[in-house]
């Protein structure tokens, strides 16, 4: 069947442009599309790949489409949740971060970055250790060791010196350890 017998002309023209692009490309072409159906909206991930014959000539285009509606709904829900968390952190002056033991990387929220005065992209383990005031370092190290080795959550209070301003701030930190994800 012709693509023009399957879709209205404007839609068929749109897909025909993609087919032509796939014919002229050695790499596959990927797209995500929102499709408005009579009773609902669905999302599809489509891969357009040219098909070559035994003489290495293009003999057709294979199109594989997968319904990704549930994934898109989950992405929207996640974005809403992240936005709410961000607003809650702003309103409460709080933040959160994760330390991944195997890679020694820290992932910090914007709230944590503001509290410590460190750019979110530069939030690194050495910053965390250097920010706390020296008189609290031993207590924090002990709490972290007990958290990791004995799975003992902690709630500690200490002082830091913000990286960006040098301001001394009081901090309350609560920590839990996810043994499975480390």
Short mmCIF file of C-alpha atoms in Angstrom, two decimals:
data_model
loop_
_atom_site.label_atom_id
_atom_site.label_comp_id
_atom_site.label_asym_id
_atom_site.label_seq_id
_atom_site.Cartn_x
_atom_site.Cartn_y
_atom_site.Cartn_z
CA UNK A 1 0.00 0.00 0.00
CA UNK A 2 1.04 3.54 -0.56
CA UNK A 3 1.66 5.65 2.52
CA UNK A 4 -0.88 8.03 0.99
CA UNK A 5 -3.59 5.39 1.31
CA UNK A 6 -2.83 5.01 5.03
CA UNK A 7 -2.58 8.63 6.12
CA UNK A 8 -4.04 12.01 5.18
CA UNK A 9 -1.86 13.84 2.62
CA UNK A 10 -0.14 16.19 5.11
CA UNK A 11 0.76 13.28 7.40
CA UNK A 12 1.83 11.13 4.46
CA UNK A 13 4.08 13.95 3.18
CA UNK A 14 5.59 14.27 6.66
CA UNK A 15 6.38 10.53 6.84
CA UNK A 16 7.57 10.45 3.24
CA UNK A 17 10.19 13.09 4.13
CA UNK A 18 11.41 10.80 6.91
CA UNK A 19 11.50 7.83 4.56
CA UNK A 20 13.54 9.83 2.04
CA UNK A 21 15.95 10.87 4.79
CA UNK A 22 16.34 7.19 5.81
CA UNK A 23 16.98 6.17 2.19
CA UNK A 24 19.80 8.71 1.95
CA UNK A 25 21.37 7.96 5.31
CA UNK A 26 23.69 5.14 6.35
CA UNK A 27 22.57 5.54 9.95
CA UNK A 28 19.16 4.87 11.36
CA UNK A 29 16.82 7.79 11.97
CA UNK A 30 14.98 7.94 15.30
CA UNK A 31 11.96 10.04 16.22
CA UNK A 32 9.54 10.51 19.09
CA UNK A 33 6.07 11.62 18.09
CA UNK A 34 2.88 12.52 19.86
CA UNK A 35 -0.12 11.13 17.96
CA UNK A 36 -3.59 12.46 18.63
CA UNK A 37 -6.05 9.61 18.30
CA UNK A 38 -9.86 10.05 18.46
CA UNK A 39 -10.05 9.27 22.20
CA UNK A 40 -6.52 9.73 23.48
CA UNK A 41 -2.99 10.94 22.86
CA UNK A 42 -0.24 8.33 22.41
CA UNK A 43 3.53 8.67 22.05
CA UNK A 44 5.62 6.55 19.69
CA UNK A 45 9.34 6.01 19.24
CA UNK A 46 10.04 5.18 15.60
CA UNK A 47 13.23 3.94 13.97
CA UNK A 48 13.61 4.33 10.20
CA UNK A 49 16.34 2.15 8.65
CA UNK A 50 17.09 1.64 4.99
CA UNK A 51 17.12 -1.90 3.63
CA UNK A 52 19.90 -2.85 1.20
CA UNK A 53 19.71 -5.64 -1.38
CA UNK A 54 22.53 -8.02 -2.31
CA UNK A 55 24.04 -5.38 -4.61
CA UNK A 56 24.07 -2.82 -1.77
CA UNK A 57 21.25 -0.82 -3.36
CA UNK A 58 18.39 0.55 -1.27
CA UNK A 59 15.39 -1.71 -1.71
CA UNK A 60 13.17 -0.24 1.00
CA UNK A 61 12.86 1.30 4.41
CA UNK A 62 12.01 -0.57 7.58
CA UNK A 63 10.03 1.38 10.17
CA UNK A 64 9.68 0.03 13.69
CA UNK A 65 7.44 1.99 16.03
CA UNK A 66 7.07 1.35 19.73
CA UNK A 67 4.35 2.83 21.93
CA UNK A 68 6.19 4.83 24.63
CA UNK A 69 3.13 6.53 26.11
CA UNK A 70 3.66 5.09 29.60
CA UNK A 71 7.31 6.19 29.58
CA UNK A 72 6.29 9.70 28.56
CA UNK A 73 3.70 9.81 31.34
CA UNK A 74 6.37 8.70 33.81
CA UNK A 75 8.74 11.43 32.52
CA UNK A 76 6.04 14.06 33.04
CA UNK A 77 5.32 12.75 36.55
CA UNK A 78 9.04 12.77 37.37
CA UNK A 79 9.43 16.35 36.12
CA UNK A 80 6.48 17.46 38.23
CA UNK A 81 7.92 15.69 41.27
CA UNK A 82 11.36 17.24 40.73
CA UNK A 83 9.78 20.68 40.39
CA UNK A 84 7.86 20.20 43.63
CA UNK A 85 11.01 19.05 45.43
CA UNK A 86 12.90 22.08 44.14
CA UNK A 87 10.18 24.46 45.35
CA UNK A 88 10.02 22.68 48.73
CA UNK A 89 13.79 22.98 49.13
CA UNK A 90 13.63 26.69 48.30
CA UNK A 91 10.82 27.29 50.78
CA UNK A 92 12.44 25.30 53.60
CA UNK A 93 16.09 26.17 53.03
CA UNK A 94 16.93 22.48 52.77
CA UNK A 95 18.75 20.32 50.26
CA UNK A 96 19.77 16.75 49.59
CA UNK A 97 22.67 14.87 48.11
CA UNK A 98 23.77 11.32 47.44
CA UNK A 99 27.24 9.83 47.75
CA UNK A 100 27.83 6.83 45.49
CA UNK A 101 30.56 4.83 47.20
CA UNK A 102 31.87 2.85 44.24
CA UNK A 103 32.40 5.87 41.98
CA UNK A 104 33.04 8.36 44.82
CA UNK A 105 30.65 10.78 43.13
CA UNK A 106 28.20 13.13 44.76
CA UNK A 107 24.89 14.13 43.24
CA UNK A 108 23.52 17.28 44.82
CA UNK A 109 20.22 19.08 44.54
CA UNK A 110 20.13 22.81 43.91
CA UNK A 111 19.14 23.26 47.55
CA UNK A 112 22.28 21.46 48.74
CA UNK A 113 24.39 23.51 46.34
CA UNK A 114 22.97 26.73 47.81
CA UNK A 115 23.50 25.58 51.40
CA UNK A 116 27.14 24.68 50.84
CA UNK A 117 27.84 27.47 48.35
CA UNK A 118 29.13 25.07 45.69
CA UNK A 119 28.10 24.98 42.03
CA UNK A 120 25.92 21.89 41.52
CA UNK A 121 28.16 20.57 38.73
CA UNK A 122 31.26 20.95 40.93
CA UNK A 123 29.83 19.33 44.06
CA UNK A 124 32.54 16.77 44.83
CA UNK A 125 33.51 14.61 47.79
CA UNK A 126 36.52 16.76 48.69
CA UNK A 127 34.21 19.80 48.96
CA UNK A 128 32.05 17.98 51.47
CA UNK A 129 35.04 17.09 53.61
CA UNK A 130 36.64 20.55 53.37
CA UNK A 131 33.46 22.57 53.99
CA UNK A 132 32.78 21.35 57.53
CA UNK A 133 34.64 23.17 60.25
CA UNK A 134 37.71 21.22 61.49
CA UNK A 135 36.34 20.64 65.00
CA UNK A 136 33.43 18.61 63.49
CA UNK A 137 35.46 16.50 61.06
CA UNK A 138 36.13 13.57 63.42
CA UNK A 139 32.47 13.37 64.48
CA UNK A 140 31.30 13.46 60.84
CA UNK A 141 33.83 10.81 59.79
CA UNK A 142 32.70 8.56 62.66
CA UNK A 143 29.01 9.04 61.75
CA UNK A 144 29.72 8.24 58.09
CA UNK A 145 31.73 5.12 58.94
CA UNK A 146 28.95 3.84 61.22
CA UNK A 147 26.40 4.62 58.53
CA UNK A 148 28.25 2.60 55.89
CA UNK A 149 29.71 -0.23 57.97
CA UNK A 150 26.88 -0.73 60.49
CA UNK A 151 23.95 0.75 58.55
CA UNK A 152 23.34 3.20 61.42
CA UNK A 153 21.42 6.24 60.16
CA UNK A 154 22.60 9.49 61.68
CA UNK A 155 21.29 12.90 62.56
CA UNK A 156 24.10 15.33 63.35
CA UNK A 157 24.56 19.06 63.74
CA UNK A 158 27.73 20.85 62.72
CA UNK A 159 29.07 24.08 61.24
CA UNK A 160 30.31 24.69 57.72
CA UNK A 161 32.07 27.48 55.89
CA UNK A 162 30.26 28.16 52.62
CA UNK A 163 32.59 27.87 49.64
CA UNK A 164 31.25 30.88 47.74
CA UNK A 165 30.92 33.42 50.57
CA UNK A 166 32.97 32.08 53.48
CA UNK A 167 29.88 32.47 55.69
CA UNK A 168 29.74 30.12 58.69
CA UNK A 169 26.41 28.23 58.79
CA UNK A 170 24.78 25.77 61.17
CA UNK A 171 23.81 22.50 59.50
CA UNK A 172 21.62 19.62 60.54
CA UNK A 173 22.22 16.51 58.48
CA UNK A 174 20.17 13.32 58.40
CA UNK A 175 21.56 10.33 56.53
CA UNK A 176 20.44 6.85 55.54
CA UNK A 177 22.38 4.19 53.68
CA UNK A 178 21.02 2.11 50.82
CA UNK A 179 23.14 -1.03 51.10
CA UNK A 180 21.88 -2.48 47.82
CA UNK A 181 22.77 0.59 45.72
CA UNK A 182 25.78 1.57 47.90
#
